[in-house]
Short mmCIF file of C-alpha atoms and ligand atoms in Angstrom, two decimals:
data_model
loop_
_atom_site.label_atom_id
_atom_site.label_comp_id
_atom_site.label_asym_id
_atom_site.label_seq_id
_atom_site.Cartn_x
_atom_site.Cartn_y
_atom_site.Cartn_z
CA UNK A 516 2.27 -42.49 1.72
CA UNK A 517 -0.95 -41.05 0.70
CA UNK A 518 -2.98 -39.20 3.39
CA UNK A 519 -6.39 -40.52 4.85
CA UNK A 520 -8.93 -38.20 6.00
CA UNK A 521 -9.48 -40.57 8.62
CA UNK A 522 -9.13 -39.11 12.87
CA UNK A 523 -9.35 -41.57 15.71
CA UNK A 524 -11.43 -40.65 17.78
CA UNK A 525 -10.49 -41.07 21.77
CA UNK A 526 -12.88 -44.47 22.02
CA UNK A 527 -10.65 -45.78 19.10
CA UNK A 528 -13.07 -45.73 16.58
CA UNK A 529 -12.38 -44.22 13.28
CA UNK A 530 -14.48 -41.23 11.92
CA UNK A 531 -14.03 -39.72 8.59
CA UNK A 532 -13.54 -36.14 7.59
CA UNK A 533 -17.56 -35.50 5.80
CA UNK A 534 -17.06 -35.03 2.37
CA UNK A 535 -20.32 -33.54 0.67
CA UNK A 536 -19.38 -32.33 -2.85
CA UNK A 537 -22.03 -33.45 -4.82
CA UNK A 538 -21.19 -35.20 -7.59
CA UNK A 539 -17.88 -35.67 -9.87
CA UNK A 540 -17.64 -38.02 -12.50
CA UNK A 541 -15.56 -35.93 -14.76
CA UNK A 542 -14.89 -37.47 -18.32
CA UNK A 543 -12.48 -35.24 -20.36
CA UNK A 544 -13.37 -32.41 -18.47
CA UNK A 545 -16.79 -32.66 -18.31
CA UNK A 546 -19.26 -32.89 -15.21
CA UNK A 547 -21.60 -35.67 -15.33
CA UNK A 548 -25.06 -34.59 -13.87
CA UNK A 549 -25.79 -38.14 -13.06
CA UNK A 550 -26.42 -38.45 -9.11
CA UNK A 551 -27.58 -34.76 -9.14
CA UNK A 552 -30.42 -33.55 -6.86
CA UNK A 553 -33.09 -30.63 -8.18
CA UNK A 554 -31.21 -27.92 -6.27
CA UNK A 555 -27.58 -29.00 -7.92
CA UNK A 556 -29.17 -29.03 -11.09
CA UNK A 557 -30.69 -25.59 -10.97
CA UNK A 558 -27.14 -24.18 -10.46
CA UNK A 559 -25.70 -26.52 -12.90
CA UNK A 560 -28.07 -24.74 -15.52
CA UNK A 561 -27.21 -21.18 -14.01
CA UNK A 562 -24.08 -21.80 -14.81
CA UNK A 563 -24.60 -22.57 -18.74
CA UNK A 564 -26.54 -19.43 -18.72
CA UNK A 565 -30.50 -20.73 -18.82
CA UNK A 566 -32.44 -17.74 -17.53
CA UNK A 567 -34.27 -18.33 -13.88
CA UNK A 568 -37.81 -17.98 -15.56
CA UNK A 569 -36.85 -21.03 -17.76
CA UNK A 570 -34.71 -23.15 -15.09
CA UNK A 571 -37.75 -24.93 -13.00
CA UNK A 572 -39.43 -26.29 -16.15
CA UNK A 573 -35.83 -27.60 -17.99
CA UNK A 574 -35.18 -29.10 -14.14
CA UNK A 575 -38.24 -31.10 -14.63
CA UNK A 576 -36.87 -32.03 -18.14
CA UNK A 577 -33.67 -33.25 -17.76
CA UNK A 578 -35.12 -34.69 -14.18
CA UNK A 579 -37.57 -37.05 -16.17
CA UNK A 580 -34.63 -38.12 -18.91
CA UNK A 581 -32.32 -38.79 -16.42
CA UNK A 582 -34.08 -40.52 -13.70
CA UNK A 583 -37.45 -41.53 -15.21
CA UNK A 584 -36.15 -42.88 -18.51
CA UNK A 585 -32.50 -43.31 -17.92
CA UNK A 586 -30.97 -41.48 -20.91
CA UNK A 587 -27.74 -41.96 -21.03
CA UNK A 588 -26.87 -38.93 -23.65
CA UNK A 589 -28.84 -35.20 -23.77
CA UNK A 590 -29.13 -36.54 -28.15
CA UNK A 591 -32.38 -38.43 -26.37
CA UNK A 592 -33.99 -35.43 -24.62
CA UNK A 593 -36.39 -34.84 -27.78
CA UNK A 594 -38.25 -32.13 -26.18
CA UNK A 595 -35.41 -29.64 -24.86
CA UNK A 596 -34.55 -27.46 -27.87
CA UNK A 597 -31.37 -28.47 -29.86
CA UNK A 598 -29.47 -25.29 -29.17
CA UNK A 599 -29.84 -26.09 -25.42
CA UNK A 600 -29.04 -29.80 -26.10
CA UNK A 601 -25.65 -28.72 -27.76
CA UNK A 602 -24.95 -26.43 -24.71
CA UNK A 603 -25.52 -29.08 -22.18
CA UNK A 604 -23.55 -31.45 -24.31
CA UNK A 605 -20.53 -29.05 -24.47
CA UNK A 606 -20.66 -28.66 -20.41
CA UNK A 607 -21.49 -32.01 -19.29
CA UNK A 608 -22.16 -35.67 -19.62
CA UNK A 609 -24.69 -38.18 -18.08
CA UNK A 610 -22.05 -40.74 -17.78
CA UNK A 611 -22.13 -43.40 -14.84
CA UNK A 612 -19.11 -44.44 -12.85
CA UNK A 613 -17.36 -47.14 -14.73
CA UNK A 614 -18.10 -50.59 -14.03
CA UNK A 615 -14.45 -52.82 -13.36
CA UNK A 616 -16.52 -56.23 -13.19
CA UNK A 617 -19.99 -57.84 -13.25
CA UNK A 618 -20.20 -61.10 -11.55
CA UNK A 619 -23.54 -63.47 -11.61
CA UNK A 620 -23.87 -65.97 -9.37
CA UNK A 621 -25.56 -69.67 -9.72
CA UNK A 622 -28.19 -68.28 -7.47
CA UNK A 623 -28.85 -65.03 -9.72
CA UNK A 624 -27.47 -62.53 -7.63
CA UNK A 625 -25.21 -59.88 -9.39
CA UNK A 626 -22.31 -57.93 -7.93
CA UNK A 627 -20.69 -55.03 -9.63
CA UNK A 628 -17.43 -54.04 -9.01
CA UNK A 629 -17.61 -49.96 -9.85
CA UNK A 630 -15.05 -47.38 -9.63
CA UNK A 631 -15.76 -43.67 -8.81
CA UNK A 632 -13.62 -41.31 -10.35
CA UNK A 633 -10.66 -39.53 -8.72
CA UNK A 634 -11.80 -36.87 -6.24
CA UNK A 635 -8.22 -34.96 -6.47
CA UNK A 636 -4.66 -35.58 -6.82
CA UNK A 637 -4.00 -37.67 -4.15
CA UNK A 638 -7.34 -40.07 -4.98
CA UNK A 639 -6.93 -42.99 -7.24
CA UNK A 640 -10.36 -43.58 -7.68
CA UNK A 641 -12.51 -45.75 -5.01
CA UNK A 642 -13.88 -48.84 -5.90
CA UNK A 643 -17.03 -50.21 -4.25
CA UNK A 644 -19.66 -53.04 -4.54
CA UNK A 645 -23.21 -52.85 -5.40
CA UNK A 646 -25.22 -56.43 -4.96
CA UNK A 647 -28.34 -57.23 -6.81
CA UNK A 648 -30.91 -59.90 -5.11
CA UNK A 649 -33.46 -60.98 -7.38
CA UNK A 650 -36.82 -63.25 -6.39
CA UNK A 651 -39.84 -64.02 -7.99
CA UNK A 652 -41.78 -61.27 -7.39
CA UNK A 653 -38.90 -58.31 -6.31
CA UNK A 654 -35.38 -57.40 -6.76
CA UNK A 655 -33.52 -55.95 -4.24
CA UNK A 656 -30.45 -53.44 -4.59
CA UNK A 657 -28.15 -53.39 -1.57
CA UNK A 658 -25.99 -50.39 -2.05
CA UNK A 659 -23.08 -48.82 -0.66
CA UNK A 660 -22.62 -45.99 1.54
CA UNK A 661 -18.95 -45.66 2.29
CA UNK A 662 -15.80 -46.74 0.62
CA UNK A 663 -14.82 -49.74 3.42
CA UNK A 664 -16.02 -48.95 6.80
CA UNK A 665 -14.45 -47.20 9.73
CA UNK A 666 -16.37 -49.32 12.68
CA UNK A 667 -14.67 -52.85 13.28
CA UNK A 668 -17.38 -54.85 13.75
CA UNK A 669 -15.52 -58.33 14.09
CA UNK A 670 -17.42 -60.86 11.81
CA UNK A 671 -17.79 -58.23 9.14
CA UNK A 672 -15.19 -58.26 5.88
CA UNK A 673 -16.07 -55.05 5.38
CA UNK A 674 -14.92 -54.29 8.57
CA UNK A 675 -11.27 -55.45 8.03
CA UNK A 676 -11.03 -52.74 5.33
CA UNK A 677 -9.54 -49.73 5.90
CA UNK A 678 -11.90 -46.70 5.27
CA UNK A 679 -11.19 -44.74 2.27
CA UNK A 680 -14.23 -42.50 2.42
CA UNK A 681 -17.88 -41.24 2.34
CA UNK A 682 -19.85 -41.79 -0.68
CA UNK A 683 -20.78 -38.66 -2.14
CA UNK A 684 -24.46 -38.88 -2.67
CA UNK A 685 -24.42 -38.48 -6.67
CA UNK A 686 -22.12 -41.51 -5.83
CA UNK A 687 -24.94 -43.39 -3.83
CA UNK A 688 -27.87 -42.83 -6.71
CA UNK A 689 -25.14 -43.56 -9.49
CA UNK A 690 -25.19 -47.29 -7.97
CA UNK A 691 -28.99 -47.47 -8.58
CA UNK A 692 -28.80 -45.88 -12.28
CA UNK A 693 -25.96 -48.50 -13.10
CA UNK A 694 -28.34 -51.82 -11.93
CA UNK A 695 -31.08 -50.12 -13.70
CA UNK A 696 -28.91 -49.82 -16.84
CA UNK A 697 -27.72 -53.39 -16.76
CA UNK A 698 -31.02 -54.95 -15.88
CA UNK A 699 -32.64 -52.95 -18.36
CA UNK A 700 -35.20 -51.50 -15.94
CA UNK A 701 -36.05 -48.42 -17.67
CA UNK A 702 -39.35 -47.71 -19.76
CA UNK A 703 -39.24 -49.53 -23.31
CA UNK A 704 -35.64 -51.41 -22.40
CA UNK A 705 -34.90 -55.04 -22.34
CA UNK A 706 -34.18 -57.09 -19.50
CA UNK A 707 -31.25 -59.26 -19.76
CA UNK A 708 -32.34 -62.91 -21.31
CA UNK A 709 -30.68 -65.08 -18.60
CA UNK A 710 -34.04 -65.93 -16.63
CA UNK A 711 -32.57 -64.33 -13.44
CA UNK A 712 -34.10 -61.28 -13.39
CA UNK A 713 -38.00 -60.95 -12.00
CA UNK A 714 -40.88 -60.85 -14.23
CA UNK A 715 -41.89 -57.88 -12.40
CA UNK A 716 -42.85 -54.24 -13.24
CA UNK A 717 -39.77 -53.25 -11.51
CA UNK A 718 -36.22 -55.28 -11.52
CA UNK A 719 -35.32 -53.08 -8.67
CA UNK A 720 -38.01 -52.42 -6.40
CA UNK A 721 -36.36 -52.39 -2.93
CA UNK A 722 -33.63 -50.61 -1.58
CA UNK A 723 -31.86 -51.80 1.51
CA UNK A 724 -28.51 -49.93 2.66
CA UNK A 725 -26.20 -53.13 4.17
CA UNK A 726 -23.79 -53.24 1.11
CA UNK A 727 -20.44 -51.66 2.27
CA UNK A 728 -20.28 -48.44 5.47
CA UNK A 729 -22.27 -47.04 7.92
CA UNK A 730 -25.10 -45.19 6.24
CA UNK A 731 -25.04 -43.10 9.61
CA UNK A 732 -21.79 -42.13 9.31
CA UNK A 733 -22.50 -40.55 6.07
CA UNK A 734 -25.88 -39.01 6.91
CA UNK A 735 -25.95 -36.20 4.45
CA UNK A 736 -24.28 -37.71 1.74
CA UNK A 737 -27.57 -40.71 2.61
CA UNK A 738 -30.56 -37.92 3.08
CA UNK A 739 -29.77 -36.10 -0.03
CA UNK A 740 -29.43 -39.58 -2.47
CA UNK A 741 -32.30 -40.72 -0.77
CA UNK A 742 -34.36 -37.99 -1.57
CA UNK A 743 -33.46 -38.50 -5.51
CA UNK A 744 -34.26 -41.87 -5.19
CA UNK A 745 -37.54 -41.37 -3.38
CA UNK A 746 -38.56 -38.40 -5.79
CA UNK A 747 -42.19 -39.73 -7.55
CA UNK A 748 -40.99 -37.58 -10.63
CA UNK A 749 -37.87 -39.76 -11.26
CA UNK A 750 -36.64 -43.16 -9.67
CA UNK A 751 -39.71 -43.18 -7.78
CA UNK A 752 -39.13 -45.76 -5.13
CA UNK A 753 -41.32 -45.45 -2.06
CA UNK A 754 -40.04 -44.80 1.20
CA UNK A 755 -41.24 -48.02 2.42
CA UNK A 756 -38.98 -49.71 0.10
CA UNK A 757 -36.41 -48.49 1.39
CA UNK A 758 -33.92 -50.07 4.52
CA UNK A 759 -31.56 -48.27 6.21
CA UNK A 760 -29.36 -50.58 8.13
CA UNK A 761 -27.04 -49.04 10.80
CA UNK A 762 -24.80 -50.85 13.39
CA UNK A 763 -26.42 -48.24 16.09
CA UNK A 764 -25.61 -44.62 15.80
CA UNK A 765 -27.94 -44.00 18.28
CA UNK A 766 -27.63 -39.95 18.35
CA UNK A 767 -28.20 -40.32 14.37
CA UNK A 768 -31.71 -42.16 14.48
CA UNK A 769 -34.14 -39.67 15.45
CA UNK A 770 -32.45 -38.06 12.58
CA UNK A 771 -32.41 -40.95 9.97
CA UNK A 772 -36.83 -41.50 10.83
CA UNK A 773 -37.55 -37.75 10.43
CA UNK A 774 -35.44 -36.58 7.55
CA UNK A 775 -34.80 -39.63 5.47
CA UNK A 776 -37.97 -41.42 6.38
CA UNK A 777 -36.90 -44.94 5.25
CA UNK A 778 -37.62 -48.36 7.42
CA UNK A 779 -34.64 -49.42 9.63
CA UNK A 780 -33.21 -52.10 10.29
CA UNK A 781 -30.42 -52.26 13.20
CA UNK A 782 -27.84 -54.96 13.75
CA UNK A 783 -28.19 -56.14 16.90
CA UNK A 784 -26.27 -59.49 16.85
CA UNK A 785 -26.25 -59.91 20.62
CA UNK A 786 -28.48 -59.13 23.81
CA UNK A 787 -25.11 -58.45 26.18
CA UNK A 788 -23.32 -55.80 26.44
CA UNK A 789 -20.16 -57.77 26.71
CA UNK A 790 -20.81 -59.49 23.97
CA UNK A 791 -21.84 -56.93 21.42
CA UNK A 792 -18.89 -54.68 22.51
CA UNK A 793 -16.61 -57.52 21.18
CA UNK A 794 -19.41 -57.90 18.20
CA UNK A 795 -19.77 -54.48 17.44
CA UNK A 796 -17.48 -51.94 19.22
CA UNK A 797 -19.50 -49.31 18.69
CA UNK A 798 -21.42 -50.39 21.35
CA UNK A 799 -18.74 -49.29 23.99
CA UNK A 800 -20.26 -45.88 23.34
CA UNK A 801 -24.04 -46.43 22.20
CA UNK A 802 -24.74 -49.55 24.83
CA UNK A 803 -27.71 -51.70 24.00
CA UNK A 804 -30.01 -49.77 26.78
CA UNK A 805 -29.71 -46.45 24.62
CA UNK A 806 -29.75 -47.88 20.83
CA UNK A 807 -33.19 -49.78 22.14
CA UNK A 808 -34.56 -46.08 24.01
CA UNK A 809 -33.82 -44.87 20.29
CA UNK A 810 -35.19 -47.54 18.77
CA UNK A 811 -38.55 -46.83 20.71
CA UNK A 812 -39.11 -43.68 19.95
CA UNK A 813 -38.29 -43.90 16.24
CA UNK A 814 -40.33 -41.82 14.14
CA UNK A 815 -43.53 -43.27 13.04
CA UNK A 816 -42.69 -46.61 14.36
CA UNK A 817 -46.17 -48.53 14.61
CA UNK A 818 -47.27 -52.56 13.83
CA UNK A 819 -47.28 -51.56 10.24
CA UNK A 820 -43.72 -49.81 10.27
CA UNK A 821 -41.63 -52.27 11.78
CA UNK A 822 -37.92 -51.94 12.58
CA UNK A 823 -35.91 -54.78 11.63
CA UNK A 824 -33.18 -56.22 14.30
CA UNK A 825 -30.92 -58.32 12.36
CA UNK A 826 -29.02 -61.38 14.23
CA UNK A 827 -26.03 -62.87 13.06
CA UNK A 828 -25.79 -66.40 13.58
CA UNK A 829 -22.65 -67.47 15.02
CA UNK A 830 -21.88 -70.97 16.03
CA UNK A 831 -21.65 -71.27 19.85
CA UNK A 832 -21.22 -67.73 20.24
CA UNK A 833 -24.86 -65.69 20.28
CA UNK A 834 -26.53 -68.39 19.41
CA UNK A 835 -28.06 -69.91 22.75
CA UNK A 836 -31.45 -70.42 23.33
CA UNK A 837 -31.04 -68.16 26.37
CA UNK A 838 -29.60 -65.53 23.83
CA UNK A 839 -32.97 -66.22 22.34
CA UNK A 840 -35.35 -65.61 25.50
CA UNK A 841 -33.46 -62.45 26.48
CA UNK A 842 -33.39 -61.16 23.03
CA UNK A 843 -37.75 -61.44 23.16
CA UNK A 844 -37.23 -59.93 26.52
CA UNK A 845 -35.35 -57.02 25.44
CA UNK A 846 -37.43 -56.19 22.55
CA UNK A 847 -40.51 -56.04 24.58
CA UNK A 848 -42.68 -53.19 23.23
CA UNK A 849 -41.19 -52.61 19.99
CA UNK A 850 -42.94 -53.39 16.91
CA UNK A 851 -40.16 -55.68 15.56
CA UNK A 852 -39.32 -58.01 13.06
CA UNK A 853 -36.42 -60.25 13.60
CA UNK A 854 -34.03 -61.10 10.72
CA UNK A 855 -31.83 -64.28 11.46
CA UNK A 856 -28.89 -63.89 9.31
CA UNK A 857 -26.44 -67.18 8.52
CA UNK A 858 -22.78 -65.76 9.55
CA UNK A 859 -21.44 -65.59 5.58
CA UNK A 860 -17.98 -66.89 5.90
CA UNK A 861 -14.94 -64.89 4.58
CA UNK A 862 -11.26 -65.73 4.29
CA UNK A 863 -9.29 -65.51 7.73
CA UNK A 864 -12.35 -65.08 9.96
CA UNK A 865 -12.54 -67.19 13.59
CA UNK A 866 -15.96 -67.66 13.26
CA UNK A 867 -18.45 -70.25 12.17
CA UNK A 868 -21.95 -69.84 11.09
CA UNK A 869 -24.72 -72.19 13.47
CA UNK A 870 -26.11 -75.50 12.32
CA UNK A 871 -29.33 -75.03 10.54
CA UNK A 872 -30.87 -77.11 13.49
CA UNK A 873 -29.93 -74.35 15.91
CA UNK A 874 -30.63 -71.87 13.83
CA UNK A 875 -34.21 -72.81 13.29
CA UNK A 876 -34.76 -73.84 17.20
CA UNK A 877 -33.59 -69.90 17.77
CA UNK A 878 -35.92 -68.93 14.88
CA UNK A 879 -38.86 -70.90 16.35
CA UNK A 880 -38.34 -69.67 19.74
CA UNK A 881 -38.63 -65.84 18.44
CA UNK A 882 -41.66 -66.89 16.31
CA UNK A 883 -43.57 -68.50 19.14
CA UNK A 884 -43.00 -65.29 21.33
CA UNK A 885 -45.03 -63.46 18.20
CA UNK A 886 -42.20 -62.36 16.20
CA UNK A 887 -42.15 -62.67 12.70
CA UNK A 888 -38.59 -64.36 12.56
CA UNK A 889 -36.85 -65.24 8.91
CA UNK A 890 -33.78 -66.44 8.37
CA UNK A 891 -32.27 -64.23 5.60
CA UNK A 892 -31.31 -67.30 2.50
CA UNK A 893 -27.88 -66.37 1.98
CA UNK A 894 -27.47 -65.23 -1.64
CA UNK A 895 -24.40 -65.05 -3.85
CA UNK A 896 -21.98 -66.88 -1.79
CA UNK A 897 -20.14 -68.16 -4.88
CA UNK A 898 -19.41 -64.63 -5.82
CA UNK A 899 -18.83 -63.28 -2.15
CA UNK A 900 -21.88 -61.03 -2.38
CA UNK A 901 -23.71 -62.02 0.95
CA UNK A 902 -23.91 -59.88 4.10
CA UNK A 903 -20.76 -58.92 5.13
CA UNK A 904 -18.60 -60.22 2.38
CA UNK A 905 -17.78 -56.91 0.39
CA UNK A 906 -14.20 -55.98 -0.16
CA UNK A 907 -13.74 -53.99 -2.83
CA UNK A 908 -10.87 -55.72 -4.78
CA UNK A 909 -8.27 -53.25 -4.89
CA UNK A 910 -7.93 -54.29 -1.36
CA UNK A 911 -7.84 -57.58 -1.96
CA UNK A 912 -5.32 -56.89 -4.87
CA UNK A 913 -3.15 -54.41 -2.47
CA UNK A 914 -3.33 -57.24 0.41
CA UNK A 915 -2.16 -59.86 -2.34
CA UNK A 916 0.99 -57.08 -3.07
CA UNK A 917 1.97 -56.66 0.22
CA UNK A 918 1.69 -60.89 0.84
CA UNK A 919 4.33 -60.80 -2.05
CA UNK A 920 6.54 -58.12 -0.61
CA UNK A 921 6.89 -59.82 2.07
CA UNK A 922 7.64 -63.27 0.87
CA UNK A 923 10.19 -61.42 -1.39
CA UNK A 924 8.47 -61.40 -4.54
CA UNK A 925 8.59 -58.30 -7.11
CA UNK A 926 4.82 -56.80 -6.86
CA UNK A 927 5.87 -53.72 -9.59
CA UNK A 928 3.10 -55.67 -11.45
CA UNK A 929 0.43 -56.22 -9.00
CA UNK A 930 0.55 -52.43 -7.65
CA UNK A 931 0.24 -51.21 -11.34
CA UNK A 932 -3.41 -52.18 -11.07
CA UNK A 933 -4.56 -49.08 -10.05
CA UNK A 934 -4.08 -50.43 -6.78
CA UNK A 935 -2.43 -47.23 -4.77
CA UNK A 936 -0.46 -46.69 -2.34
CA UNK A 937 -0.62 -46.70 1.32
N1 SAH B 174 -22.81 -50.88 8.17
C1 SAH B 174 -24.25 -51.18 8.55
C2 SAH B 174 -25.20 -51.54 7.03
C3 SAH B 174 -24.12 -52.53 6.02
S1 SAH B 174 -23.98 -54.44 7.02
C4 SAH B 174 -24.69 -52.12 9.72
O1 SAH B 174 -23.71 -52.89 10.01
O2 SAH B 174 -25.68 -52.32 9.62
C5 SAH B 174 -25.25 -55.36 6.64
C6 SAH B 174 -25.61 -56.47 7.47
O3 SAH B 174 -25.11 -57.29 7.48
C7 SAH B 174 -25.75 -56.42 9.00
O4 SAH B 174 -26.53 -56.46 9.73
C8 SAH B 174 -24.11 -56.70 9.67
O5 SAH B 174 -23.95 -56.53 10.65
C9 SAH B 174 -24.29 -57.79 8.67
N2 SAH B 174 -22.94 -58.95 8.67
C10 SAH B 174 -22.24 -58.36 8.39
N3 SAH B 174 -21.11 -59.24 7.99
C11 SAH B 174 -21.77 -60.86 7.99
C12 SAH B 174 -21.58 -61.89 7.76
N4 SAH B 174 -19.91 -61.92 7.27
N5 SAH B 174 -22.27 -63.07 7.99
C13 SAH B 174 -23.64 -62.10 8.33
N6 SAH B 174 -24.11 -60.95 8.35
C14 SAH B 174 -23.19 -60.18 7.86
FE1 SF4 B 175 -19.57 -51.51 9.19
FE2 SF4 B 175 -21.85 -52.77 9.20
FE3 SF4 B 175 -19.36 -54.34 8.81
FE4 SF4 B 175 -20.21 -53.50 11.19
S1 SF4 B 175 -21.09 -55.16 10.07
S2 SF4 B 175 -18.01 -53.27 10.09
S3 SF4 B 175 -20.86 -51.24 10.40
S4 SF4 B 175 -20.38 -52.34 7.57
#
C-alpha cells in the first residue's frame, strides 16, 4: 500500500499536503529547466558556477529561448557561448514531461494524457490531462492544477478520482509548453495540417484553469506558474486571457485577485444551499452567501472585468425557471457573466443533461435580466475531453483491474501498465 499525502479534515473534505518543489523532470539524472521561474533559473545558474554579475543576462537569454522560442535543447541557443551551452547540457535538459497519448476529437478538440516523472521512490509518476479547444479566431488551453481532485462534486468525473497530489508550478507550465510544441505554436514552427488549428497569430491564445483539480487548493503552484505564463518576454499571455475556475474556496478568492490577477470563474451550479451542499460539497464549509460576498469584493472587479458564474444544467435538479429567477436575484450588483454548461455525462453518473429547450428557456430568462448567458458548446465529448469528464487513464486502468480481480480474472497484466498500487 502506498502512502498518499492526504489528510481528512473534520468536515470530511480531503486536503493534501502542499508540494511546492519547483520542477523535477529528470532524465538520466539531469533536471529539466522547463517550467522554472526566473528566481529558480538564477539559482540553477549559480549552482553550475555562472558568476553573479552574469546571471541576469544569462537568465534573460535562457528565458527567451525557453519561453519565447520554445527551444528543446541548449544547442539552439546561438547567442550563448559554446562553453556555457556545454556546461548547461552536462547538468540540465529542456525535456518536457512524457505525452502518453494524444487524441483528436472530430470537432478538433485535442486531449493529451501527460505523465509527470516520479517525485520520489513511492511515486509511480502522476498522469494528468490537458485539453485544447480550437475556435475560428482563438484557441483555449484547459490546464490541470492537481492530479485528480480532493473535492467530490457529485456531477464531476474528476471528483471520483482519488487525489494523488498537487502539480508543481513547473508541471503546470509544462502543459502549455507541450500544447505549443504539438500545435506548432512557436515562432517559425509549422502548424499541424489537419485544418483544425485556428489561423490566428497564436494557436494557444487563452488559458482556462478548468482541467483536473481545484486551483485554489494549489495556490502557490498556480501563482508561480501563472507568473511564468504571463511574463511578457516569454509565453506572454495577458492576465485577461487567463481564467481561473474555482468551486468556491472563499478565503483564497481575494488572494487570487491580488496575487494572480487573472479573470475568475465561480462554479455556482445551484442557488440554494441545500442543493449546492449536495452538488458542490465544499458549500457546507463556504455557503452561497459567503461566496457571493467574496465575489462582490473581488479585486479589480468592473463591468469590463466581470466574474463568470458557471452553472451546469442538470435535468430536473437545478434547471427550473424559478432557479433562473433566484440566480438573477442572487447576482444583483455583481458585474457578471453566466455561463450555462450542458452537463457532460460520464459512465456511472446519476445525472442527465437538461433538454435543449429547457437550456434555452433558462438562458433567455437570464439574458432578459441583462446578463450575457452563453451556453457552452460541449466540445470533445467523443474523447471524454469535455468539462468534468477528465480522469486519467491510470485511474481507469486501475478501476478495470479492480473489477477483474473482483470477478476472479487475473489482473497481473493490467497492473503492469504502470497503474501502481493503492
Ligand atoms: N475545480 C474547479 C475547476 C475545474 S472544473 C471548479 O470546480 O471550478 C471546470 C468546470 O467544469 C466547473 O465549473 C465544473 O463544475 C464543471 N464541470 C464538472 N463536471 C462537469 C460535467 N460533468 N459536465 C459539465 N460541467 C462540469
Ligand atoms: Fe474538483 Fe472542480 Fe470537479 Fe468539483 S468540479 S470535483 S472542484 S474538479
